[in-house]
Structure formats: structure tokens, C-alpha cells
Amino acid sequence: RIAIIGSGGREHSICQKIYESRNVNSLFCIPGNGGTENIATNVEKNIKDFEKIKNFLKEKVIDLTIVGPEEPLVNGIVDFLRKHDLNVFGPDKFCSKLEGSKIFTKKICDLKKIPTANFKILNDLKNSIKYLENKKYPLVVKADGLAAGKGVYICNNFLDAKKAVEEIFDGKFGEAKEVLIEDFLEGEEMSFFLLYDNKSFKVFNTAQDHKRVFEGDKGKNTGGMGAYSPSRLISRELEEKIIKKIILPTLNYLKKENGKYIGFLYAGLMIKNNEPYLIEYNVRMGDPECQTILPLLENDFLDVLVNCVNGNLENINLKWKNKKSLCIVLTSKGYPEKFKNNILIENLNNIENNTDQFIFHAGTKLIKEKYYSTGGRVLNIVMLERNYKDARNKCINLIDKINWNNGHYRKDIGYKVIDEIWE
Ligand code: AMP
Ligand code: GLY
């Protein structure tokens, strides 16, 4: 009896993979979306309301709860549910500071000599501005806490940077006591994932996200417009460096401080000259990376998670399909700014998922067998193919078939691996 907390594309893909597992009897998604409703029971609860969630899990005698998004993790849902003798997949509140506080992570980098952008932590506006006057540009200004991807400013000049620190100390992302100012890292980004049972870990594949809303990486940052997996950058040698220089020092630190990390760890990396630098940690799977990676997994996913929660991850041998996976996100027109909700999405009922083709829902709801949009990111189209080009063409064909008149998507997802013909 399994419950999944969250309502995005990530959670639908987790739900789907659990649904395919051998040993699942009942599956609940709190609160879920139009897609999860077809394979699980959606449970209308606010994910900030830990007490009500706990009562529900107790009442339904749930054996394992999987936490998808960062916010409840950073707010300590895992500690809370464990205190009530519930089995949970997710890092505890202390470990979740890796994502909840960028400054916490930077301090670990400093202590453990983890390669990352050089940085300075400042605690008032006046000194921050003074510091910025003498710096080289571009540089990066960051709010410390969770900011739904909006607390990072890439600044090309002093005036941009001044505006950024002003906004942060002005409370745009909640009360700010400190600001993080760091060097701009050149290179190519990669998302690197691990599964960790607080004793041993398994690399859980790599991916490349596309954050900007328009083709050619133009326009505003979004939650993610599409991804492909595996990353073109990964090699045995690079993986060894990432583990030795970044992952192990971090896990050793958390262990020494008595943290309990059972869950996914997501390292956002910059790779330059085949050397990894840590940009940030997230304490969960990425979205849309999760939707892109999970269909490649050959193992029984529930079996993997149960072994992880029981501290037996060492016994698991992860197996990946020898295919390329590519995901295109279909958003509401206007996202990440203003967009309309409750727009009917026709044509979805006629399309069946298969082992190489998935439609994962994000902002949808199902009313009387019809799907309506309820958010910025609406659907995730995922295809597994021999190469990225075929996968992308198939995604685009499927989006054409859906033919949603309020939809927007990027046709160039994977351009770095498709146009440069490296395969
Ligand atoms: P985050 O919200 O921390 O994921 O940051 C958003 C994006 O900002 C990252 O995915 C990077 O593209 C970019 N970024 C963050 N820090 C740096 C840095 N020090 N140098 C270059 N780009 C950065
Ligand atoms: N895809 C970026 C994230 O999940 O944070």
C-alpha cells in the first residue's frame, strides 16, 4: 500500500513506475493530477498540512510514502511522519538543507574542498553593494532559501547585481538575512542523480534539462521545458571524479552530523574541461528529468525503493535500457508568466502509453472523463528510441496529434546532442 506526495509530472512518472511493480496493491497520490487519477486514487489534501496527511496514511495503513517535491522535505515531513512510525522515502529535514539553504551547501563545499564557484556570503545590503562595485562580471547573485527556481540572478553588470541584492534584502523571497554572491561558471550543465540509503548509494543516471522557455535557450527561466537522458557528457572517468570530489565528501559530512538521507540526491553540475563543479544540490528527483529517466529503468521500481528504505540498496543492481530518452514539456501559452487555466485538452483519450512512449501529466485535472489544464507545465511527452533525433521527432508528432490550441513547447529539446551529431 503505497502513497506518493505531489502533483507534477515527476509524481505521475513515479506513480506509473510503481503501478507497473509486482507487489503493489493500492496506490494513492496526494493530491495527484489528471494522469495519476487513471492509475491511482487521488487524495485531495494540502501537502503543507502534515497532520492531515499523517492521519490519512494511518487510516489507510500505508506501508510506504514517497515524497516527490522539495517543499515538504525542506519543511521536515520525513521527520514528522517517522515520528509517527510511518515508513517514508525521502531525506530528513537536516539533510534537506542541501536544497533548502544554498549557503548551508556552500559551507560544506568550503569545509570539504568541493569544487564549486568561488563565493562570498554577505549579510547586509550596504556591504553587498560595496562588494559588487569591485567585481568582474558576469557574476551570480542568489537568495539563500527555496525560491521555486527564481532566486538566482545571472548579472552582466553592476546595476543588475545591485538590483538583485536589493530585491533579495527587500524580502522578495521571504525575509533575507544573507545573500550569496558567486563567480559565474563557464561550461555545460549536467544533472547527476543518486539513490542513497544512508549507507551506500547507486548512481541513478544523468540528464540534461532545458530551463529557458523559448528555442535557442531564450526567454525566461522555467521549471524545465524538456530533457534528455543520459547526458552526452557522462563517462566512467567523469563519474569517478564527481563521486570522489563532490558526492562522497558531502555524504560523509551529512553522516558525521547524524543526518539520515534516504532518497534521491540530485547534483546540478557544471562541467568544464571534463572537470565537475557543483552548482547546487536538490534533495529529490528533477522535473522533467524524472519523467525522462524512469522509463529507462528496467528494475522493479518499488523493489528498489523498498530496499533503499530498508538499508539494503547494496543488494540492488540497477539496470538501464540501452536506449535514449527524450522528454518535451507542453505548457500553457504564456507560461512562465500569465496563462489561462481550465482549458479543455481534447484528443488525449485516444492515445495509449506503451513501453517506449509516455504522456505524463503535470497541470491537468480529469472532470467527467475530460482533461482540463490547471497549471503552467501541463503535459510531458516522453519517447525512448535508438537515437535522440528519432525520439524528438516522435514527441513532436505526438504533440501535433494532441493539437492543443493553448499549448506551447520547444521543438529544439536536445539540440546539443542532435545537431552536433556525436552519436
Ligand atoms: P538554480 O535555481 O540554482 O538551479 O540555478 C538556476 C540556473 O542558474 C542553473 O541551472 C544554472 O544554469 C545557473 N547558475 C547558477 N549558478 C551559476 C553559476 N555560478 N555559474 C553559472 N551559472 C549558474
Ligand atoms: N529540472 C530542474 C529541477 O527539477 O529543479
Short mmCIF file of C-alpha atoms and ligand atoms in Angstrom, two decimals:
data_model
loop_
_atom_site.label_atom_id
_atom_site.label_comp_id
_atom_site.label_asym_id
_atom_site.label_seq_id
_atom_site.Cartn_x
_atom_site.Cartn_y
_atom_site.Cartn_z
CA ARG A 1 0.00 0.00 0.00
CA ILE A 2 1.86 2.97 -1.38
CA ALA A 3 1.30 6.74 -1.27
CA ILE A 4 3.04 9.37 -3.37
CA ILE A 5 3.06 13.01 -2.31
CA GLY A 6 2.98 15.62 -5.08
CA SER A 7 1.08 16.57 -8.22
CA GLY A 8 3.54 17.18 -11.04
CA GLY A 9 4.92 15.28 -13.98
CA ARG A 10 7.60 13.85 -11.71
CA GLU A 11 4.99 12.33 -9.43
CA HIS A 12 2.95 10.92 -12.34
CA SER A 13 6.08 9.17 -13.66
CA ILE A 14 6.86 7.79 -10.18
CA CYS A 15 3.24 6.68 -9.85
CA GLN A 16 3.36 4.94 -13.26
CA LYS A 17 6.56 3.08 -12.43
CA ILE A 18 5.18 1.93 -9.07
CA TYR A 19 1.92 0.91 -10.78
CA GLU A 20 3.99 -1.37 -13.02
CA SER A 21 5.66 -3.00 -9.99
CA ARG A 22 4.79 -6.55 -8.97
CA ASN A 23 3.96 -6.04 -5.31
CA VAL A 24 1.68 -3.06 -5.25
CA ASN A 25 -1.90 -3.50 -4.09
CA SER A 26 -3.15 0.04 -3.52
CA LEU A 27 -1.71 3.25 -4.84
CA PHE A 28 -2.61 6.75 -3.62
CA CYS A 29 -1.43 10.11 -4.92
CA ILE A 30 -1.68 13.16 -2.63
CA PRO A 31 -3.06 15.26 -4.30
CA GLY A 32 -2.11 13.89 -7.77
CA ASN A 33 -3.33 15.15 -11.17
CA GLY A 34 -5.49 14.12 -14.11
CA GLY A 35 -2.95 11.50 -15.16
CA THR A 36 -2.41 9.84 -11.77
CA GLU A 37 -6.17 9.55 -11.39
CA ASN A 38 -6.17 6.78 -14.03
CA ILE A 39 -3.71 4.56 -12.16
CA ALA A 40 -4.06 5.61 -8.52
CA THR A 41 -6.58 7.11 -6.12
CA ASN A 42 -6.09 10.86 -5.93
CA VAL A 43 -6.44 12.25 -2.41
CA GLU A 44 -7.34 15.91 -2.12
CA LYS A 45 -5.04 17.17 0.66
CA ASN A 46 -2.82 20.21 1.04
CA ILE A 47 0.80 18.98 1.06
CA LYS A 48 1.64 21.63 3.65
CA ASP A 49 -0.79 20.02 6.11
CA PHE A 50 1.41 17.28 7.61
CA GLU A 51 -1.11 16.42 10.33
CA LYS A 52 -3.90 15.62 7.85
CA ILE A 53 -1.53 13.68 5.62
CA LYS A 54 -0.35 11.64 8.61
CA ASN A 55 -3.94 10.88 9.60
CA PHE A 56 -4.73 9.71 6.08
CA LEU A 57 -1.64 7.48 5.89
CA LYS A 58 -2.52 5.93 9.25
CA GLU A 59 -6.15 5.42 8.34
CA LYS A 60 -5.25 3.67 5.06
CA VAL A 61 -2.41 1.70 6.72
CA ILE A 62 0.09 2.85 4.10
CA ASP A 63 3.30 0.79 4.02
CA LEU A 64 5.48 3.31 2.25
CA THR A 65 5.13 7.02 1.43
CA ILE A 66 7.26 8.55 -1.33
CA VAL A 67 7.78 12.32 -1.17
CA GLY A 68 8.20 13.91 -4.63
CA PRO A 69 8.71 17.68 -4.20
CA GLU A 70 11.25 19.66 -2.20
CA GLU A 71 9.00 21.87 -0.15
CA PRO A 72 7.61 19.26 2.26
CA LEU A 73 11.10 17.71 2.54
CA VAL A 74 12.70 21.03 3.49
CA ASN A 75 9.85 21.61 5.96
CA GLY A 76 10.55 18.30 7.68
CA ILE A 77 7.75 15.98 6.56
CA VAL A 78 10.04 12.96 6.77
CA ASP A 79 10.96 13.55 10.43
CA PHE A 80 7.30 14.21 11.22
CA LEU A 81 5.98 11.03 9.58
CA ARG A 82 8.77 8.88 11.03
CA LYS A 83 7.96 10.20 14.48
CA HIS A 84 4.52 8.69 13.91
CA ASP A 85 6.05 5.32 12.92
CA LEU A 86 5.38 5.71 9.22
CA ASN A 87 7.77 4.44 6.57
CA VAL A 88 8.94 7.26 4.30
CA PHE A 89 11.20 7.57 1.29
CA GLY A 90 12.93 10.96 1.49
CA PRO A 91 15.80 12.72 3.31
CA ASP A 92 15.27 14.18 6.78
CA LYS A 93 14.97 17.90 7.50
CA PHE A 94 18.66 18.35 8.31
CA CYS A 95 19.84 16.74 5.04
CA SER A 96 17.19 18.63 3.06
CA LYS A 97 19.04 21.83 3.91
CA LEU A 98 21.25 20.88 0.96
CA GLU A 99 18.42 22.26 -1.16
CA GLY A 100 16.69 24.49 1.40
CA SER A 101 19.77 26.63 2.03
CA LYS A 102 22.30 27.37 -0.68
CA ILE A 103 24.57 28.84 2.00
CA PHE A 104 24.49 25.57 4.00
CA THR A 105 25.72 23.75 0.89
CA LYS A 106 28.39 26.33 0.15
CA LYS A 107 29.72 25.99 3.70
CA ILE A 108 30.04 22.23 3.18
CA CYS A 109 31.87 22.91 -0.09
CA ASP A 110 34.27 25.16 1.78
CA LEU A 111 34.87 22.69 4.60
CA LYS A 112 35.30 19.68 2.33
CA LYS A 113 37.08 21.45 -0.55
CA ILE A 114 34.33 20.51 -3.00
CA PRO A 115 34.84 22.19 -6.40
CA THR A 116 32.26 24.95 -6.82
CA ALA A 117 32.13 28.60 -7.91
CA ASN A 118 34.10 30.90 -5.59
CA PHE A 119 31.65 32.68 -3.37
CA LYS A 120 31.05 35.28 -0.71
CA ILE A 121 28.25 35.40 1.85
CA LEU A 122 27.14 38.89 2.84
CA ASN A 123 24.64 39.88 5.47
CA ASP A 124 23.52 43.40 4.64
CA LEU A 125 22.64 45.48 1.65
CA LYS A 126 25.27 48.19 2.09
CA ASN A 127 28.22 45.83 2.25
CA SER A 128 26.82 43.72 -0.58
CA ILE A 129 26.67 46.73 -2.88
CA LYS A 130 30.16 47.79 -1.88
CA TYR A 131 31.46 44.30 -2.59
CA LEU A 132 29.74 44.26 -6.00
CA GLU A 133 31.35 47.55 -7.07
CA ASN A 134 34.76 45.98 -7.44
CA LYS A 135 33.80 42.68 -9.04
CA LYS A 136 34.24 41.29 -12.53
CA TYR A 137 31.07 40.48 -14.49
CA PRO A 138 29.11 38.33 -15.21
CA LEU A 139 28.52 37.09 -11.69
CA VAL A 140 25.69 35.31 -9.91
CA VAL A 141 23.55 36.57 -7.02
CA LYS A 142 21.43 34.05 -5.11
CA ALA A 143 18.78 34.17 -2.41
CA ASP A 144 19.52 31.57 0.25
CA GLY A 145 16.24 29.67 0.60
CA LEU A 146 13.74 27.87 -1.64
CA ALA A 147 12.51 30.21 -4.36
CA ALA A 148 10.88 27.88 -6.91
CA GLY A 149 13.79 28.39 -9.28
CA LYS A 150 13.53 32.20 -9.17
CA GLY A 151 16.13 33.15 -6.58
CA VAL A 152 19.12 33.02 -8.95
CA TYR A 153 20.23 36.13 -10.86
CA ILE A 154 22.87 35.94 -13.56
CA CYS A 155 24.14 39.55 -13.62
CA ASN A 156 26.01 41.06 -16.54
CA ASN A 157 26.89 44.32 -14.84
CA PHE A 158 26.97 46.15 -11.53
CA LEU A 159 23.48 47.66 -11.94
CA ASP A 160 21.84 44.26 -12.49
CA ALA A 161 23.64 42.87 -9.46
CA LYS A 162 22.70 45.84 -7.30
CA LYS A 163 19.05 45.36 -8.26
CA ALA A 164 19.29 41.67 -7.40
CA VAL A 165 20.65 42.20 -3.88
CA GLU A 166 18.10 44.96 -3.32
CA GLU A 167 15.24 42.64 -4.27
CA ILE A 168 16.59 39.86 -2.08
CA PHE A 169 17.09 42.03 1.03
CA ASP A 170 13.73 43.64 0.30
CA GLY A 171 12.15 40.25 1.01
CA LYS A 172 11.15 39.12 -2.49
CA PHE A 173 11.86 35.52 -1.46
CA GLY A 174 10.96 35.86 2.19
CA GLU A 175 12.96 37.52 4.93
CA ALA A 176 16.64 37.53 3.94
CA LYS A 177 19.49 37.76 6.46
CA GLU A 178 22.17 36.79 3.96
CA VAL A 179 22.87 36.81 0.27
CA LEU A 180 25.18 34.59 -1.74
CA ILE A 181 27.34 36.13 -4.44
CA GLU A 182 29.37 33.79 -6.61
CA ASP A 183 31.54 33.65 -9.71
CA PHE A 184 29.88 32.78 -12.99
CA LEU A 185 30.92 29.28 -14.08
CA GLU A 186 31.53 28.59 -17.75
CA GLY A 187 30.87 25.15 -19.17
CA GLU A 188 28.00 22.79 -19.86
CA GLU A 189 25.43 21.74 -17.28
CA MET A 190 24.53 18.20 -16.32
CA SER A 191 22.02 16.78 -13.83
CA PHE A 192 23.53 13.84 -11.92
CA PHE A 193 21.30 11.61 -9.76
CA LEU A 194 21.92 9.20 -6.91
CA LEU A 195 19.85 6.90 -4.80
CA TYR A 196 21.14 6.71 -1.22
CA ASP A 197 20.08 4.56 1.75
CA ASN A 198 22.29 6.38 4.27
CA LYS A 199 24.90 3.62 3.90
CA SER A 200 25.57 3.06 0.23
CA PHE A 201 24.48 4.75 -2.95
CA LYS A 202 23.76 3.92 -6.58
CA VAL A 203 24.16 6.35 -9.44
CA PHE A 204 20.65 6.90 -10.80
CA ASN A 205 21.53 8.08 -14.30
CA THR A 206 22.13 11.57 -15.73
CA ALA A 207 20.11 14.04 -17.77
CA GLN A 208 20.19 17.43 -19.41
CA ASP A 209 17.39 19.84 -18.66
CA HIS A 210 16.36 22.87 -20.79
CA LYS A 211 15.34 25.69 -18.46
CA ARG A 212 14.51 28.60 -20.78
CA VAL A 213 11.04 28.96 -22.23
CA PHE A 214 11.98 29.56 -25.90
CA GLU A 215 14.05 27.78 -28.52
CA GLY A 216 17.75 28.57 -28.59
CA ASP A 217 17.69 28.91 -24.77
CA LYS A 218 15.98 32.29 -24.99
CA GLY A 219 13.43 33.91 -22.69
CA LYS A 220 12.67 33.42 -19.03
CA ASN A 221 13.73 30.55 -16.81
CA THR A 222 11.03 27.91 -16.24
CA GLY A 223 10.73 24.78 -14.14
CA GLY A 224 12.07 22.89 -17.19
CA MET A 225 10.88 22.67 -20.82
CA GLY A 226 12.30 19.27 -21.66
CA ALA A 227 15.22 16.95 -21.07
CA TYR A 228 17.17 14.05 -22.45
CA SER A 229 18.89 11.17 -20.74
CA PRO A 230 21.64 10.11 -20.49
CA SER A 231 23.70 13.31 -20.65
CA ARG A 232 26.17 13.45 -23.51
CA LEU A 233 28.92 14.45 -21.09
CA ILE A 234 28.97 11.44 -18.81
CA SER A 235 31.82 8.93 -18.95
CA ARG A 236 33.26 6.45 -16.45
CA GLU A 237 36.12 8.85 -15.76
CA LEU A 238 33.87 11.86 -15.15
CA GLU A 239 31.54 9.80 -12.94
CA GLU A 240 34.50 8.77 -10.78
CA LYS A 241 35.57 12.40 -10.39
CA ILE A 242 32.03 13.51 -9.45
CA ILE A 243 31.78 10.80 -6.82
CA LYS A 244 35.23 11.35 -5.35
CA LYS A 245 35.32 15.16 -5.38
CA ILE A 246 31.66 16.05 -4.79
CA ILE A 247 29.37 13.23 -3.67
CA LEU A 248 31.45 11.35 -1.10
CA PRO A 249 32.64 14.44 0.81
CA THR A 250 29.01 15.61 1.01
CA LEU A 251 27.60 12.28 2.18
CA ASN A 252 30.43 11.93 4.72
CA TYR A 253 29.62 15.36 6.12
CA LEU A 254 25.89 14.55 6.47
CA LYS A 255 26.74 11.24 8.15
CA LYS A 256 29.08 12.89 10.63
CA GLU A 257 26.34 15.37 11.55
CA ASN A 258 23.90 12.47 12.13
CA GLY A 259 21.72 13.24 9.14
CA LYS A 260 19.55 10.47 7.78
CA TYR A 261 19.45 10.53 4.00
CA ILE A 262 17.15 8.00 2.39
CA GLY A 263 16.14 9.19 -1.05
CA PHE A 264 17.24 10.72 -4.31
CA LEU A 265 20.05 13.24 -4.40
CA TYR A 266 20.31 15.48 -7.45
CA ALA A 267 23.58 17.28 -8.10
CA GLY A 268 23.34 20.18 -10.56
CA LEU A 269 26.82 20.32 -12.06
CA MET A 270 28.81 22.49 -14.44
CA ILE A 271 31.31 20.52 -16.48
CA LYS A 272 34.33 22.35 -17.82
CA ASN A 273 37.28 20.60 -19.48
CA ASN A 274 35.92 17.30 -18.15
CA GLU A 275 36.05 18.62 -14.54
CA PRO A 276 32.87 18.80 -12.43
CA TYR A 277 31.84 21.84 -10.35
CA LEU A 278 28.84 21.79 -8.04
CA ILE A 279 26.21 24.45 -8.85
CA GLU A 280 23.57 23.25 -6.41
CA TYR A 281 22.03 20.24 -4.73
CA ASN A 282 18.39 19.20 -4.83
CA VAL A 283 17.11 16.57 -2.42
CA ARG A 284 14.63 14.92 -4.82
CA MET A 285 14.38 13.88 -8.44
CA GLY A 286 14.37 16.61 -11.06
CA ASP A 287 11.29 17.56 -13.01
CA PRO A 288 11.31 16.84 -16.03
CA GLU A 289 14.45 14.70 -15.51
CA CYS A 290 12.47 12.12 -13.52
CA GLN A 291 9.96 11.65 -16.33
CA THR A 292 12.89 11.26 -18.74
CA ILE A 293 14.95 8.82 -16.65
CA LEU A 294 12.41 6.50 -15.01
CA PRO A 295 11.14 4.90 -18.26
CA LEU A 296 14.73 3.76 -18.88
CA LEU A 297 14.86 1.78 -15.62
CA GLU A 298 14.46 -1.98 -16.08
CA ASN A 299 14.23 -2.93 -12.38
CA ASP A 300 11.01 -3.24 -10.43
CA PHE A 301 10.95 0.31 -9.03
CA LEU A 302 9.06 -0.48 -5.85
CA ASP A 303 11.52 -3.25 -5.10
CA VAL A 304 14.37 -0.72 -5.48
CA LEU A 305 12.70 1.81 -3.16
CA VAL A 306 11.80 -0.78 -0.51
CA ASN A 307 15.40 -1.98 -0.46
CA CYS A 308 16.54 1.62 -0.15
CA VAL A 309 14.24 2.36 2.78
CA ASN A 310 15.35 -0.87 4.49
CA GLY A 311 19.03 -0.03 4.07
CA ASN A 312 19.64 -2.82 1.55
CA LEU A 313 20.44 -0.77 -1.52
CA GLU A 314 23.79 -2.53 -1.71
CA ASN A 315 21.99 -5.68 -2.90
CA ILE A 316 20.33 -3.91 -5.83
CA ASN A 317 21.82 -3.98 -9.27
CA LEU A 318 20.28 -1.17 -11.30
CA LYS A 319 19.69 -1.98 -14.96
CA TRP A 320 19.02 0.60 -17.67
CA LYS A 321 17.55 0.13 -21.12
CA ASN A 322 20.07 0.68 -23.85
CA LYS A 323 18.01 3.49 -25.38
CA LYS A 324 17.93 7.26 -25.47
CA SER A 325 15.09 9.02 -23.71
CA LEU A 326 13.81 12.48 -24.59
CA CYS A 327 11.02 14.48 -22.99
CA ILE A 328 9.24 17.57 -24.31
CA VAL A 329 7.10 19.59 -21.93
CA LEU A 330 3.84 21.01 -23.27
CA THR A 331 2.99 24.20 -21.35
CA SER A 332 0.09 26.62 -21.29
CA LYS A 333 0.71 29.56 -23.65
CA GLY A 334 2.16 32.45 -21.67
CA TYR A 335 3.95 30.34 -19.03
CA PRO A 336 6.09 31.14 -17.00
CA GLU A 337 4.18 34.41 -16.87
CA LYS A 338 0.42 34.83 -17.23
CA PHE A 339 -1.58 31.96 -18.68
CA LYS A 340 -5.15 30.67 -18.72
CA ASN A 341 -6.38 27.66 -16.77
CA ASN A 342 -9.26 25.22 -17.22
CA ILE A 343 -8.75 24.84 -20.96
CA LEU A 344 -10.03 21.56 -22.38
CA ILE A 345 -7.37 19.22 -23.80
CA GLU A 346 -9.05 17.08 -26.42
CA ASN A 347 -7.58 14.02 -28.14
CA LEU A 348 -5.82 12.64 -25.03
CA ASN A 349 -8.22 9.77 -24.56
CA ASN A 350 -7.26 8.20 -27.90
CA ILE A 351 -3.55 7.96 -27.08
CA GLU A 352 -2.26 4.92 -25.16
CA ASN A 353 1.11 4.79 -23.42
CA ASN A 354 3.40 1.89 -24.36
CA THR A 355 6.87 0.78 -23.20
CA ASP A 356 8.59 3.41 -25.36
CA GLN A 357 6.02 6.19 -25.26
CA PHE A 358 4.59 8.01 -22.26
CA ILE A 359 2.43 11.01 -21.63
CA PHE A 360 2.96 12.14 -18.05
CA HIS A 361 0.52 14.73 -16.80
CA ALA A 362 1.52 17.74 -14.69
CA GLY A 363 -1.06 20.56 -14.52
CA THR A 364 -4.20 18.65 -15.50
CA LYS A 365 -7.42 17.55 -13.88
CA LEU A 366 -9.95 15.00 -15.02
CA ILE A 367 -13.61 16.01 -14.93
CA LYS A 368 -16.26 13.65 -16.36
CA GLU A 369 -13.65 11.83 -18.46
CA LYS A 370 -12.33 15.06 -19.94
CA TYR A 371 -8.93 16.63 -19.20
CA TYR A 372 -8.52 20.32 -18.40
CA SER A 373 -5.32 22.32 -17.83
CA THR A 374 -4.61 23.56 -14.31
CA GLY A 375 -1.08 24.91 -14.47
CA GLY A 376 1.89 26.21 -16.41
CA ARG A 377 3.51 22.92 -17.25
CA VAL A 378 0.69 20.69 -18.45
CA LEU A 379 1.95 17.50 -20.15
CA ASN A 380 5.28 15.71 -20.58
CA ILE A 381 5.75 13.70 -23.76
CA VAL A 382 8.49 11.07 -23.38
CA MET A 383 9.87 8.79 -26.09
CA LEU A 384 12.53 6.07 -25.90
CA GLU A 385 14.38 5.47 -29.15
CA ARG A 386 17.69 4.34 -30.63
CA ASN A 387 18.76 7.94 -31.01
CA TYR A 388 17.67 11.35 -29.74
CA LYS A 389 16.62 12.63 -33.14
CA ASP A 390 14.01 9.90 -33.64
CA ALA A 391 12.83 10.34 -30.06
CA ARG A 392 12.36 14.07 -30.58
CA ASN A 393 10.56 13.63 -33.91
CA LYS A 394 8.17 11.16 -32.31
CA CYS A 395 7.47 13.55 -29.41
CA ILE A 396 6.70 16.35 -31.86
CA ASN A 397 4.41 14.08 -33.91
CA LEU A 398 2.50 13.15 -30.79
CA ILE A 399 2.16 16.81 -29.75
CA ASP A 400 0.78 17.51 -33.24
CA LYS A 401 -1.76 14.76 -32.68
CA ILE A 402 -2.80 16.23 -29.33
CA ASN A 403 -3.14 19.53 -31.19
CA TRP A 404 -3.95 21.55 -28.07
CA ASN A 405 -4.67 25.12 -29.07
CA ASN A 406 -3.49 26.62 -25.77
CA GLY A 407 -0.16 24.73 -25.86
CA HIS A 408 3.45 25.89 -26.22
CA TYR A 409 6.59 23.74 -26.46
CA ARG A 410 10.20 23.84 -27.64
CA LYS A 411 10.97 21.98 -30.86
CA ASP A 412 14.71 22.08 -30.15
CA ILE A 413 14.98 19.98 -26.97
CA GLY A 414 18.25 18.06 -27.22
CA TYR A 415 19.76 20.42 -29.80
CA LYS A 416 23.24 19.88 -28.39
CA VAL A 417 23.10 16.14 -28.97
CA ILE A 418 21.08 16.21 -32.16
CA ASP A 419 22.65 18.97 -34.22
CA GLU A 420 26.22 18.19 -33.30
CA ILE A 421 25.93 14.56 -34.49
CA TRP A 422 28.06 12.96 -31.83
CA GLU A 423 26.33 9.57 -31.83
P1 AMP B 1 19.29 27.04 -9.66
O1 AMP B 1 17.97 27.73 -9.43
O2 AMP B 1 20.21 27.05 -8.51
O3 AMP B 1 19.07 25.73 -10.38
O4 AMP B 1 20.04 27.90 -10.75
C1 AMP B 1 19.42 28.16 -11.95
C2 AMP B 1 20.40 28.14 -13.05
O5 AMP B 1 21.31 29.23 -12.92
C3 AMP B 1 21.31 26.92 -13.11
O6 AMP B 1 20.70 25.83 -13.71
C4 AMP B 1 22.46 27.46 -13.93
O7 AMP B 1 22.12 27.46 -15.29
C5 AMP B 1 22.55 28.89 -13.48
N1 AMP B 1 23.63 29.10 -12.49
C6 AMP B 1 23.52 29.03 -11.15
N2 AMP B 1 24.71 29.28 -10.57
C7 AMP B 1 25.59 29.50 -11.57
C8 AMP B 1 26.98 29.83 -11.63
N3 AMP B 1 27.73 30.00 -10.52
N4 AMP B 1 27.55 29.99 -12.84
C9 AMP B 1 26.82 29.85 -13.97
N5 AMP B 1 25.50 29.56 -13.98
C10 AMP B 1 24.89 29.39 -12.80
N1 GLY B 2 14.59 20.38 -13.60
C1 GLY B 2 15.09 21.16 -12.56
C2 GLY B 2 14.57 20.84 -11.24
O1 GLY B 2 13.83 19.90 -11.05
O2 GLY B 2 14.92 21.54 -10.30
#
